[in-house]
Amino acid sequence: MRRCVKCKEKASIYLPHHRLSLCSQHYVEWFEERVQRTIKQFGMMEKRDRVLVAVSGGKDSLSLWQVLHRLGYEADGLYIDLGIGDYSAKSKELCKKFSERIGRKLHIVDLSQELSTIPQIKQLDSRPACSFCGSIKRYYMNLYAKKLGYTVVATGHNLDDETAVLLSNVLSWNLQYLERQTPLLEEKDGFVRKVKPLCLLTERETALYAVVTNIDYIEEECPFAENATSIDYKKIMAQIEEKSPGTKLRFYLEFLRKVRPALSSGTQPVTLKPCSVCGEPTVGEICSLCRIRRKLSVKTQNITELPDPSP
Ligand code: SF4
Ligand code: ZN
Ligand code: ZN
Protein backbone atom coordinates (compact mmCIF):
# COMPACT_ATOMS: atom_id res chain seq x y z
CA MET A 1 0.00 0.00 0.00
CA ARG A 2 1.33 3.46 -0.95
CA ARG A 3 1.47 6.03 1.84
CA CYS A 4 1.26 9.81 1.62
CA VAL A 5 4.81 11.21 1.75
CA LYS A 6 3.62 14.06 4.01
CA CYS A 7 1.40 12.43 6.66
CA LYS A 8 2.01 8.66 6.12
CA GLU A 9 -1.75 8.05 5.88
CA LYS A 10 -3.02 5.85 3.04
CA ALA A 11 -2.26 7.64 -0.26
CA SER A 12 -5.14 8.13 -2.67
CA ILE A 13 -3.13 9.71 -5.48
CA TYR A 14 0.08 8.61 -7.17
CA LEU A 15 1.91 10.89 -9.62
CA PRO A 16 4.28 8.64 -11.60
CA HIS A 17 6.45 11.34 -13.19
CA HIS A 18 7.10 12.96 -9.79
CA ARG A 19 7.24 9.53 -8.04
CA LEU A 20 4.94 11.08 -5.47
CA SER A 21 2.18 9.48 -3.35
CA LEU A 22 -0.24 11.81 -1.58
CA CYS A 23 -3.50 11.75 0.36
CA SER A 24 -6.30 14.04 -0.95
CA GLN A 25 -5.60 16.83 1.50
CA HIS A 26 -1.87 16.95 0.76
CA TYR A 27 -2.54 16.64 -2.94
CA VAL A 28 -4.55 19.90 -2.82
CA GLU A 29 -1.67 21.59 -0.96
CA TRP A 30 0.88 20.22 -3.42
CA PHE A 31 -1.18 21.42 -6.42
CA GLU A 32 -1.68 24.93 -5.08
CA GLU A 33 1.99 25.24 -4.11
CA ARG A 34 3.01 24.12 -7.57
CA VAL A 35 0.87 26.85 -9.15
CA GLN A 36 2.42 29.44 -6.82
CA ARG A 37 5.94 28.19 -7.67
CA THR A 38 5.17 28.38 -11.40
CA ILE A 39 3.91 31.97 -11.01
CA LYS A 40 7.17 32.87 -9.22
CA GLN A 41 9.44 30.93 -11.55
CA PHE A 42 8.21 32.81 -14.61
CA GLY A 43 7.50 36.13 -12.85
CA MET A 44 3.87 35.96 -13.98
CA MET A 45 2.21 38.33 -11.52
CA GLU A 46 2.27 39.98 -8.12
CA LYS A 47 -0.40 40.18 -5.44
CA ARG A 48 -1.01 43.82 -6.41
CA ASP A 49 -2.06 42.80 -9.96
CA ARG A 50 -5.72 42.69 -10.96
CA VAL A 51 -6.20 39.33 -12.66
CA LEU A 52 -8.90 38.39 -15.15
CA VAL A 53 -9.28 34.61 -15.48
CA ALA A 54 -10.71 33.42 -18.79
CA VAL A 55 -13.28 30.84 -17.69
CA SER A 56 -15.07 28.36 -19.93
CA GLY A 57 -16.82 26.24 -17.29
CA GLY A 58 -14.24 23.45 -17.77
CA LYS A 59 -12.05 21.89 -15.08
CA ASP A 60 -8.88 23.77 -16.00
CA SER A 61 -10.17 27.33 -15.96
CA LEU A 62 -12.34 26.88 -12.85
CA SER A 63 -9.50 25.15 -10.97
CA LEU A 64 -7.19 27.99 -11.93
CA TRP A 65 -9.68 30.60 -10.72
CA GLN A 66 -10.06 28.80 -7.39
CA VAL A 67 -6.30 28.37 -6.86
CA LEU A 68 -5.55 32.04 -7.63
CA HIS A 69 -8.32 33.11 -5.27
CA ARG A 70 -7.04 30.81 -2.50
CA LEU A 71 -3.47 32.01 -3.03
CA GLY A 72 -4.68 35.55 -2.33
CA TYR A 73 -4.71 37.05 -5.83
CA GLU A 74 -7.40 39.54 -6.78
CA ALA A 75 -8.86 37.33 -9.49
CA ASP A 76 -12.20 37.79 -11.27
CA GLY A 77 -13.64 35.73 -14.14
CA LEU A 78 -14.52 36.51 -17.74
CA TYR A 79 -16.91 34.17 -19.53
CA ILE A 80 -17.50 34.57 -23.26
CA ASP A 81 -20.91 33.19 -24.24
CA LEU A 82 -20.15 31.71 -27.66
CA GLY A 83 -23.80 30.77 -28.33
CA ILE A 84 -23.00 27.07 -28.88
CA GLY A 85 -26.45 25.68 -27.89
CA ASP A 86 -26.76 23.63 -24.68
CA TYR A 87 -23.00 23.51 -24.26
CA SER A 88 -22.79 27.30 -23.80
CA ALA A 89 -25.97 27.51 -21.70
CA LYS A 90 -24.73 24.86 -19.28
CA SER A 91 -21.16 26.12 -19.04
CA LYS A 92 -22.38 29.69 -18.38
CA GLU A 93 -24.57 28.50 -15.49
CA LEU A 94 -21.66 26.56 -13.98
CA CYS A 95 -19.41 29.63 -14.18
CA LYS A 96 -22.10 31.78 -12.51
CA LYS A 97 -22.53 29.27 -9.68
CA PHE A 98 -18.80 29.00 -9.23
CA SER A 99 -18.35 32.76 -9.00
CA GLU A 100 -20.98 32.83 -6.24
CA ARG A 101 -19.24 29.96 -4.45
CA ILE A 102 -15.89 31.77 -4.27
CA GLY A 103 -17.45 35.24 -3.96
CA ARG A 104 -15.68 36.80 -6.94
CA LYS A 105 -17.10 38.80 -9.82
CA LEU A 106 -17.90 37.12 -13.14
CA HIS A 107 -18.02 39.30 -16.27
CA ILE A 108 -20.02 37.87 -19.16
CA VAL A 109 -19.50 38.84 -22.79
CA ASP A 110 -22.39 37.83 -25.05
CA LEU A 111 -20.96 37.07 -28.50
CA SER A 112 -24.42 37.22 -30.14
CA GLN A 113 -24.55 40.90 -29.15
CA GLU A 114 -20.92 41.72 -29.88
CA LEU A 115 -20.52 39.91 -33.19
CA SER A 116 -22.48 36.71 -33.86
CA THR A 117 -22.55 33.20 -32.40
CA ILE A 118 -19.88 30.63 -33.33
CA PRO A 119 -22.40 28.36 -35.18
CA GLN A 120 -23.55 31.35 -37.26
CA ILE A 121 -20.00 32.41 -38.09
CA LYS A 122 -19.21 28.79 -38.99
CA GLN A 123 -21.80 28.98 -41.75
CA LEU A 124 -19.74 31.53 -43.62
CA ASP A 125 -16.24 30.40 -42.73
CA SER A 126 -14.85 27.17 -44.16
CA ARG A 127 -12.07 26.88 -41.54
CA PRO A 128 -12.52 24.60 -38.50
CA ALA A 129 -14.52 26.50 -35.84
CA CYS A 130 -11.62 26.38 -33.38
CA SER A 131 -9.32 28.43 -35.60
CA PHE A 132 -11.55 31.51 -35.66
CA CYS A 133 -13.13 30.86 -32.23
CA GLY A 134 -9.65 31.00 -30.66
CA SER A 135 -8.83 34.39 -32.15
CA ILE A 136 -12.31 35.76 -31.27
CA LYS A 137 -11.85 34.70 -27.63
CA ARG A 138 -8.36 36.24 -27.47
CA TYR A 139 -9.70 39.48 -28.97
CA TYR A 140 -12.50 39.92 -26.42
CA MET A 141 -10.39 38.77 -23.47
CA ASN A 142 -7.83 41.44 -24.27
CA LEU A 143 -10.41 44.11 -25.06
CA TYR A 144 -12.40 43.56 -21.86
CA ALA A 145 -9.31 43.25 -19.67
CA LYS A 146 -8.29 46.73 -20.84
CA LYS A 147 -11.83 48.16 -20.57
CA LEU A 148 -12.28 46.80 -17.05
CA GLY A 149 -8.82 47.79 -15.79
CA TYR A 150 -7.24 44.34 -15.28
CA THR A 151 -3.45 44.10 -15.55
CA VAL A 152 -3.17 40.35 -16.30
CA VAL A 153 -5.21 37.81 -18.25
CA ALA A 154 -4.78 34.24 -16.94
CA THR A 155 -5.80 31.19 -18.96
CA GLY A 156 -6.13 27.56 -17.85
CA HIS A 157 -3.80 25.98 -20.44
CA ASN A 158 -2.22 22.90 -18.89
CA LEU A 159 0.89 20.87 -19.73
CA ASP A 160 -1.05 18.61 -22.11
CA ASP A 161 -2.32 21.64 -24.07
CA GLU A 162 1.14 23.19 -24.21
CA THR A 163 2.97 20.02 -25.29
CA ALA A 164 0.33 19.24 -27.96
CA VAL A 165 0.82 22.72 -29.47
CA LEU A 166 4.59 22.42 -29.10
CA LEU A 167 4.62 19.07 -30.94
CA SER A 168 2.48 20.48 -33.73
CA ASN A 169 4.70 23.56 -34.09
CA VAL A 170 7.86 21.45 -34.06
CA LEU A 171 6.51 19.10 -36.73
CA SER A 172 5.88 22.07 -39.02
CA TRP A 173 8.91 24.05 -37.72
CA ASN A 174 6.73 27.07 -37.31
CA LEU A 175 9.38 29.35 -35.81
CA GLN A 176 7.12 32.34 -35.31
CA TYR A 177 4.57 30.30 -33.34
CA LEU A 178 7.36 28.57 -31.40
CA GLU A 179 8.82 31.94 -30.46
CA ARG A 180 5.46 33.04 -29.08
CA GLN A 181 4.92 29.81 -27.12
CA THR A 182 5.63 30.90 -23.59
CA PRO A 183 3.78 30.80 -20.26
CA LEU A 184 4.20 34.58 -19.97
CA LEU A 185 3.56 37.12 -22.72
CA GLU A 186 4.42 40.57 -21.46
CA GLU A 187 2.12 43.54 -21.95
CA LYS A 188 3.00 45.09 -25.33
CA ASP A 189 1.52 47.10 -28.21
CA GLY A 190 -2.04 47.14 -26.88
CA PHE A 191 -1.96 43.60 -25.45
CA VAL A 192 -2.45 43.01 -21.74
CA ARG A 193 0.03 40.59 -20.07
CA LYS A 194 -1.03 36.95 -20.57
CA VAL A 195 -0.07 34.10 -18.26
CA LYS A 196 -0.63 30.33 -18.03
CA PRO A 197 -0.10 29.35 -14.37
CA LEU A 198 -1.16 25.69 -14.94
CA CYS A 199 1.42 25.11 -17.69
CA LEU A 200 3.47 22.64 -15.59
CA LEU A 201 0.45 20.59 -14.42
CA THR A 202 -1.05 17.81 -16.50
CA GLU A 203 -4.70 17.51 -17.49
CA ARG A 204 -5.04 14.54 -15.12
CA GLU A 205 -3.58 16.52 -12.24
CA THR A 206 -5.99 19.40 -12.84
CA ALA A 207 -8.94 17.02 -13.12
CA LEU A 208 -7.94 15.40 -9.81
CA TYR A 209 -7.74 18.81 -8.15
CA ALA A 210 -11.19 19.74 -9.48
CA VAL A 211 -12.70 16.46 -8.24
CA VAL A 212 -11.03 16.51 -4.82
CA THR A 213 -12.12 20.12 -4.17
CA ASN A 214 -15.67 19.47 -5.47
CA ILE A 215 -15.63 21.88 -8.37
CA ASP A 216 -18.75 21.49 -10.47
CA TYR A 217 -17.43 21.73 -14.05
CA ILE A 218 -18.79 20.89 -17.49
CA GLU A 219 -17.74 17.41 -18.54
CA GLU A 220 -19.11 17.51 -22.08
CA GLU A 221 -16.75 18.62 -24.80
CA CYS A 222 -17.69 21.51 -27.05
CA PRO A 223 -19.40 19.92 -30.11
CA PHE A 224 -16.79 21.51 -32.39
CA ALA A 225 -13.87 20.05 -30.42
CA GLU A 226 -13.97 16.64 -32.10
CA ASN A 227 -12.43 18.12 -35.24
CA ALA A 228 -9.59 19.79 -33.36
CA THR A 229 -6.23 18.37 -34.51
CA SER A 230 -4.74 19.09 -31.07
CA ILE A 231 -6.64 16.03 -29.77
CA ASP A 232 -4.48 13.77 -32.00
CA TYR A 233 -1.28 15.38 -30.73
CA LYS A 234 -2.48 14.94 -27.15
CA LYS A 235 -3.05 11.23 -27.79
CA ILE A 236 0.46 10.84 -29.23
CA MET A 237 2.01 12.64 -26.25
CA ALA A 238 -0.04 10.50 -23.84
CA GLN A 239 1.32 7.30 -25.45
CA ILE A 240 4.91 8.50 -25.08
CA GLU A 241 4.25 9.65 -21.50
CA GLU A 242 2.86 6.24 -20.55
CA LYS A 243 6.00 4.50 -21.73
CA SER A 244 8.31 7.12 -20.29
CA PRO A 245 6.77 9.17 -17.44
CA GLY A 246 8.10 12.72 -17.27
CA THR A 247 8.55 13.15 -21.04
CA LYS A 248 5.88 15.85 -21.38
CA LEU A 249 7.36 17.98 -18.62
CA ARG A 250 10.90 17.54 -19.94
CA PHE A 251 9.85 18.30 -23.54
CA TYR A 252 8.20 21.57 -22.47
CA LEU A 253 10.75 22.76 -19.90
CA GLU A 254 13.76 21.98 -22.10
CA PHE A 255 12.10 23.83 -24.97
CA LEU A 256 11.65 26.88 -22.74
CA ARG A 257 15.20 26.61 -21.37
CA LYS A 258 17.23 25.70 -24.44
CA VAL A 259 15.31 26.43 -27.63
CA ARG A 260 13.05 29.42 -27.09
CA PRO A 261 15.82 31.85 -26.00
CA ALA A 262 17.71 31.07 -29.22
CA LEU A 263 14.55 31.63 -31.26
CA SER A 264 13.82 35.00 -29.63
CA SER A 265 17.22 36.33 -30.64
CA GLY A 266 17.04 34.95 -34.19
CA THR A 267 13.50 35.76 -35.38
CA GLN A 268 12.28 39.14 -36.57
CA PRO A 269 9.82 40.62 -34.03
CA VAL A 270 6.30 40.86 -35.43
CA THR A 271 5.30 44.48 -35.99
CA LEU A 272 1.84 45.29 -34.71
CA LYS A 273 -0.23 48.34 -35.52
CA PRO A 274 -3.77 49.43 -34.63
CA CYS A 275 -6.52 47.90 -36.77
CA SER A 276 -7.83 50.62 -39.09
CA VAL A 277 -11.43 49.76 -38.12
CA CYS A 278 -11.48 49.00 -34.37
CA GLY A 279 -8.03 50.20 -33.23
CA GLU A 280 -7.04 46.90 -31.58
CA PRO A 281 -3.51 45.57 -32.30
CA THR A 282 -3.03 43.51 -35.47
CA VAL A 283 -0.34 42.53 -37.98
CA GLY A 284 -2.37 43.50 -41.07
CA GLU A 285 -4.40 46.57 -41.96
CA ILE A 286 -7.63 45.12 -40.53
CA CYS A 287 -7.76 42.63 -37.63
CA SER A 288 -9.23 39.14 -38.02
CA LEU A 289 -12.28 40.05 -35.94
CA CYS A 290 -13.17 43.02 -38.15
CA ARG A 291 -12.77 40.77 -41.19
CA ILE A 292 -15.32 38.36 -39.68
CA ARG A 293 -17.58 41.32 -38.91
CA ARG A 294 -17.31 42.45 -42.51
CA LYS A 295 -18.21 38.99 -43.83
CA LEU A 296 -21.23 38.90 -41.49
CA SER A 297 -22.49 42.28 -42.63
CA VAL A 298 -22.00 41.28 -46.28
CA LYS A 299 -24.08 38.18 -45.61
CA THR A 300 -26.90 40.03 -43.87
CA GLN A 301 -27.04 42.80 -46.46
CA ASN A 302 -26.84 40.19 -49.20
CA ILE A 303 -24.50 42.31 -51.34
CA THR A 304 -21.40 41.30 -53.30
CA GLU A 305 -18.42 40.75 -51.01
CA LEU A 306 -15.83 43.53 -50.98
CA PRO A 307 -12.21 42.63 -51.72
CA ASP A 308 -10.22 41.85 -48.56
CA PRO A 309 -7.74 44.73 -48.05
CA SER A 310 -5.46 42.84 -45.69
CA PRO A 311 -2.18 41.40 -47.04
FE1 SF4 B 1 -14.20 27.33 -29.54
FE2 SF4 B 1 -13.08 25.10 -30.55
FE3 SF4 B 1 -13.01 25.55 -27.93
FE4 SF4 B 1 -15.33 24.93 -29.11
S1 SF4 B 1 -13.51 23.60 -28.94
S2 SF4 B 1 -15.00 26.54 -27.59
S3 SF4 B 1 -15.09 25.96 -31.09
S4 SF4 B 1 -12.00 26.80 -29.52
ZN1 ZN C 1 -1.21 13.29 3.59
ZN1 ZN D 1 -10.37 45.41 -35.86
Coordinates of C-alpha atoms and ligand atoms in Angstrom, one line a residue:
M1 CA 0.0 0.0 0.0
R2 CA 1.3 3.5 -1.0
R3 CA 1.5 6.0 1.8
C4 CA 1.3 9.8 1.6
V5 CA 4.8 11.2 1.8
K6 CA 3.6 14.1 4.0
C7 CA 1.4 12.4 6.7
K8 CA 2.0 8.7 6.1
E9 CA -1.7 8.0 5.9
K10 CA -3.0 5.9 3.0
A11 CA -2.3 7.6 -0.3
S12 CA -5.1 8.1 -2.7
I13 CA -3.1 9.7 -5.5
Y14 CA 0.1 8.6 -7.2
L15 CA 1.9 10.9 -9.6
P16 CA 4.3 8.6 -11.6
H17 CA 6.4 11.3 -13.2
H18 CA 7.1 13.0 -9.8
R19 CA 7.2 9.5 -8.0
L20 CA 4.9 11.1 -5.5
S21 CA 2.2 9.5 -3.4
L22 CA -0.2 11.8 -1.6
C23 CA -3.5 11.8 0.4
S24 CA -6.3 14.0 -0.9
Q25 CA -5.6 16.8 1.5
H26 CA -1.9 16.9 0.8
Y27 CA -2.5 16.6 -2.9
V28 CA -4.6 19.9 -2.8
E29 CA -1.7 21.6 -1.0
W30 CA 0.9 20.2 -3.4
F31 CA -1.2 21.4 -6.4
E32 CA -1.7 24.9 -5.1
E33 CA 2.0 25.2 -4.1
R34 CA 3.0 24.1 -7.6
V35 CA 0.9 26.8 -9.1
Q36 CA 2.4 29.4 -6.8
R37 CA 5.9 28.2 -7.7
T38 CA 5.2 28.4 -11.4
I39 CA 3.9 32.0 -11.0
K40 CA 7.2 32.9 -9.2
Q41 CA 9.4 30.9 -11.5
F42 CA 8.2 32.8 -14.6
G43 CA 7.5 36.1 -12.9
M44 CA 3.9 36.0 -14.0
M45 CA 2.2 38.3 -11.5
E46 CA 2.3 40.0 -8.1
K47 CA -0.4 40.2 -5.4
R48 CA -1.0 43.8 -6.4
D49 CA -2.1 42.8 -10.0
R50 CA -5.7 42.7 -11.0
V51 CA -6.2 39.3 -12.7
L52 CA -8.9 38.4 -15.1
V53 CA -9.3 34.6 -15.5
A54 CA -10.7 33.4 -18.8
V55 CA -13.3 30.8 -17.7
S56 CA -15.1 28.4 -19.9
G57 CA -16.8 26.2 -17.3
G58 CA -14.2 23.5 -17.8
K59 CA -12.1 21.9 -15.1
D60 CA -8.9 23.8 -16.0
S61 CA -10.2 27.3 -16.0
L62 CA -12.3 26.9 -12.9
S63 CA -9.5 25.1 -11.0
L64 CA -7.2 28.0 -11.9
W65 CA -9.7 30.6 -10.7
Q66 CA -10.1 28.8 -7.4
V67 CA -6.3 28.4 -6.9
L68 CA -5.5 32.0 -7.6
H69 CA -8.3 33.1 -5.3
R70 CA -7.0 30.8 -2.5
L71 CA -3.5 32.0 -3.0
G72 CA -4.7 35.5 -2.3
Y73 CA -4.7 37.0 -5.8
E74 CA -7.4 39.5 -6.8
A75 CA -8.9 37.3 -9.5
D76 CA -12.2 37.8 -11.3
G77 CA -13.6 35.7 -14.1
L78 CA -14.5 36.5 -17.7
Y79 CA -16.9 34.2 -19.5
I80 CA -17.5 34.6 -23.3
D81 CA -20.9 33.2 -24.2
L82 CA -20.2 31.7 -27.7
G83 CA -23.8 30.8 -28.3
I84 CA -23.0 27.1 -28.9
G85 CA -26.5 25.7 -27.9
D86 CA -26.8 23.6 -24.7
Y87 CA -23.0 23.5 -24.3
S88 CA -22.8 27.3 -23.8
A89 CA -26.0 27.5 -21.7
K90 CA -24.7 24.9 -19.3
S91 CA -21.2 26.1 -19.0
K92 CA -22.4 29.7 -18.4
E93 CA -24.6 28.5 -15.5
L94 CA -21.7 26.6 -14.0
C95 CA -19.4 29.6 -14.2
K96 CA -22.1 31.8 -12.5
K97 CA -22.5 29.3 -9.7
F98 CA -18.8 29.0 -9.2
S99 CA -18.3 32.8 -9.0
E100 CA -21.0 32.8 -6.2
R101 CA -19.2 30.0 -4.5
I102 CA -15.9 31.8 -4.3
G103 CA -17.4 35.2 -4.0
R104 CA -15.7 36.8 -6.9
K105 CA -17.1 38.8 -9.8
L106 CA -17.9 37.1 -13.1
H107 CA -18.0 39.3 -16.3
I108 CA -20.0 37.9 -19.2
V109 CA -19.5 38.8 -22.8
D110 CA -22.4 37.8 -25.1
L111 CA -21.0 37.1 -28.5
S112 CA -24.4 37.2 -30.1
Q113 CA -24.5 40.9 -29.1
E114 CA -20.9 41.7 -29.9
L115 CA -20.5 39.9 -33.2
S116 CA -22.5 36.7 -33.9
T117 CA -22.6 33.2 -32.4
I118 CA -19.9 30.6 -33.3
P119 CA -22.4 28.4 -35.2
Q120 CA -23.5 31.3 -37.3
I121 CA -20.0 32.4 -38.1
K122 CA -19.2 28.8 -39.0
Q123 CA -21.8 29.0 -41.8
L124 CA -19.7 31.5 -43.6
D125 CA -16.2 30.4 -42.7
S126 CA -14.8 27.2 -44.2
R127 CA -12.1 26.9 -41.5
P128 CA -12.5 24.6 -38.5
A129 CA -14.5 26.5 -35.8
C130 CA -11.6 26.4 -33.4
S131 CA -9.3 28.4 -35.6
F132 CA -11.6 31.5 -35.7
C133 CA -13.1 30.9 -32.2
G134 CA -9.6 31.0 -30.7
S135 CA -8.8 34.4 -32.2
I136 CA -12.3 35.8 -31.3
K137 CA -11.9 34.7 -27.6
R138 CA -8.4 36.2 -27.5
Y139 CA -9.7 39.5 -29.0
Y140 CA -12.5 39.9 -26.4
M141 CA -10.4 38.8 -23.5
N142 CA -7.8 41.4 -24.3
L143 CA -10.4 44.1 -25.1
Y144 CA -12.4 43.6 -21.9
A145 CA -9.3 43.2 -19.7
K146 CA -8.3 46.7 -20.8
K147 CA -11.8 48.2 -20.6
L148 CA -12.3 46.8 -17.1
G149 CA -8.8 47.8 -15.8
Y150 CA -7.2 44.3 -15.3
T151 CA -3.4 44.1 -15.5
V152 CA -3.2 40.4 -16.3
V153 CA -5.2 37.8 -18.3
A154 CA -4.8 34.2 -16.9
T155 CA -5.8 31.2 -19.0
G156 CA -6.1 27.6 -17.9
H157 CA -3.8 26.0 -20.4
N158 CA -2.2 22.9 -18.9
L159 CA 0.9 20.9 -19.7
D160 CA -1.1 18.6 -22.1
D161 CA -2.3 21.6 -24.1
E162 CA 1.1 23.2 -24.2
T163 CA 3.0 20.0 -25.3
A164 CA 0.3 19.2 -28.0
V165 CA 0.8 22.7 -29.5
L166 CA 4.6 22.4 -29.1
L167 CA 4.6 19.1 -30.9
S168 CA 2.5 20.5 -33.7
N169 CA 4.7 23.6 -34.1
V170 CA 7.9 21.5 -34.1
L171 CA 6.5 19.1 -36.7
S172 CA 5.9 22.1 -39.0
W173 CA 8.9 24.1 -37.7
N174 CA 6.7 27.1 -37.3
L175 CA 9.4 29.4 -35.8
Q176 CA 7.1 32.3 -35.3
Y177 CA 4.6 30.3 -33.3
L178 CA 7.4 28.6 -31.4
E179 CA 8.8 31.9 -30.5
R180 CA 5.5 33.0 -29.1
Q181 CA 4.9 29.8 -27.1
T182 CA 5.6 30.9 -23.6
P183 CA 3.8 30.8 -20.3
L184 CA 4.2 34.6 -20.0
L185 CA 3.6 37.1 -22.7
E186 CA 4.4 40.6 -21.5
E187 CA 2.1 43.5 -22.0
K188 CA 3.0 45.1 -25.3
D189 CA 1.5 47.1 -28.2
G190 CA -2.0 47.1 -26.9
F191 CA -2.0 43.6 -25.4
V192 CA -2.5 43.0 -21.7
R193 CA 0.0 40.6 -20.1
K194 CA -1.0 37.0 -20.6
V195 CA -0.1 34.1 -18.3
K196 CA -0.6 30.3 -18.0
P197 CA -0.1 29.3 -14.4
L198 CA -1.2 25.7 -14.9
C199 CA 1.4 25.1 -17.7
L200 CA 3.5 22.6 -15.6
L201 CA 0.5 20.6 -14.4
T202 CA -1.1 17.8 -16.5
E203 CA -4.7 17.5 -17.5
R204 CA -5.0 14.5 -15.1
E205 CA -3.6 16.5 -12.2
T206 CA -6.0 19.4 -12.8
A207 CA -8.9 17.0 -13.1
L208 CA -7.9 15.4 -9.8
Y209 CA -7.7 18.8 -8.1
A210 CA -11.2 19.7 -9.5
V211 CA -12.7 16.5 -8.2
V212 CA -11.0 16.5 -4.8
T213 CA -12.1 20.1 -4.2
N214 CA -15.7 19.5 -5.5
I215 CA -15.6 21.9 -8.4
D216 CA -18.8 21.5 -10.5
Y217 CA -17.4 21.7 -14.1
I218 CA -18.8 20.9 -17.5
E219 CA -17.7 17.4 -18.5
E220 CA -19.1 17.5 -22.1
E221 CA -16.8 18.6 -24.8
C222 CA -17.7 21.5 -27.0
P223 CA -19.4 19.9 -30.1
F224 CA -16.8 21.5 -32.4
A225 CA -13.9 20.0 -30.4
E226 CA -14.0 16.6 -32.1
N227 CA -12.4 18.1 -35.2
A228 CA -9.6 19.8 -33.4
T229 CA -6.2 18.4 -34.5
S230 CA -4.7 19.1 -31.1
I231 CA -6.6 16.0 -29.8
D232 CA -4.5 13.8 -32.0
Y233 CA -1.3 15.4 -30.7
K234 CA -2.5 14.9 -27.1
K235 CA -3.0 11.2 -27.8
I236 CA 0.5 10.8 -29.2
M237 CA 2.0 12.6 -26.3
A238 CA 0.0 10.5 -23.8
Q239 CA 1.3 7.3 -25.4
I240 CA 4.9 8.5 -25.1
E241 CA 4.2 9.6 -21.5
E242 CA 2.9 6.2 -20.5
K243 CA 6.0 4.5 -21.7
S244 CA 8.3 7.1 -20.3
P245 CA 6.8 9.2 -17.4
G246 CA 8.1 12.7 -17.3
T247 CA 8.6 13.2 -21.0
K248 CA 5.9 15.9 -21.4
L249 CA 7.4 18.0 -18.6
R250 CA 10.9 17.5 -19.9
F251 CA 9.8 18.3 -23.5
Y252 CA 8.2 21.6 -22.5
L253 CA 10.8 22.8 -19.9
E254 CA 13.8 22.0 -22.1
F255 CA 12.1 23.8 -25.0
L256 CA 11.7 26.9 -22.7
R257 CA 15.2 26.6 -21.4
K258 CA 17.2 25.7 -24.4
V259 CA 15.3 26.4 -27.6
R260 CA 13.1 29.4 -27.1
P261 CA 15.8 31.8 -26.0
A262 CA 17.7 31.1 -29.2
L263 CA 14.5 31.6 -31.3
S264 CA 13.8 35.0 -29.6
S265 CA 17.2 36.3 -30.6
G266 CA 17.0 35.0 -34.2
T267 CA 13.5 35.8 -35.4
Q268 CA 12.3 39.1 -36.6
P269 CA 9.8 40.6 -34.0
V270 CA 6.3 40.9 -35.4
T271 CA 5.3 44.5 -36.0
L272 CA 1.8 45.3 -34.7
K273 CA -0.2 48.3 -35.5
P274 CA -3.8 49.4 -34.6
C275 CA -6.5 47.9 -36.8
S276 CA -7.8 50.6 -39.1
V277 CA -11.4 49.8 -38.1
C278 CA -11.5 49.0 -34.4
G279 CA -8.0 50.2 -33.2
E280 CA -7.0 46.9 -31.6
P281 CA -3.5 45.6 -32.3
T282 CA -3.0 43.5 -35.5
V283 CA -0.3 42.5 -38.0
G284 CA -2.4 43.5 -41.1
E285 CA -4.4 46.6 -42.0
I286 CA -7.6 45.1 -40.5
C287 CA -7.8 42.6 -37.6
S288 CA -9.2 39.1 -38.0
L289 CA -12.3 40.0 -35.9
C290 CA -13.2 43.0 -38.2
R291 CA -12.8 40.8 -41.2
I292 CA -15.3 38.4 -39.7
R293 CA -17.6 41.3 -38.9
R294 CA -17.3 42.5 -42.5
K295 CA -18.2 39.0 -43.8
L296 CA -21.2 38.9 -41.5
S297 CA -22.5 42.3 -42.6
V298 CA -22.0 41.3 -46.3
K299 CA -24.1 38.2 -45.6
T300 CA -26.9 40.0 -43.9
Q301 CA -27.0 42.8 -46.5
N302 CA -26.8 40.2 -49.2
I303 CA -24.5 42.3 -51.3
T304 CA -21.4 41.3 -53.3
E305 CA -18.4 40.8 -51.0
L306 CA -15.8 43.5 -51.0
P307 CA -12.2 42.6 -51.7
D308 CA -10.2 41.9 -48.6
P309 CA -7.7 44.7 -48.0
S310 CA -5.5 42.8 -45.7
P311 CA -2.2 41.4 -47.0
Ligands
SF4_1 FE1 -14.2 27.3 -29.5 FE2 -13.1 25.1 -30.5 FE3 -13.0 25.6 -27.9 FE4 -15.3 24.9 -29.1 S1 -13.5 23.6 -28.9 S2 -15.0 26.5 -27.6 S3 -15.1 26.0 -31.1 S4 -12.0 26.8 -29.5
ZN2 ZN -1.2 13.3 3.6
ZN3 ZN -10.4 45.4 -35.9

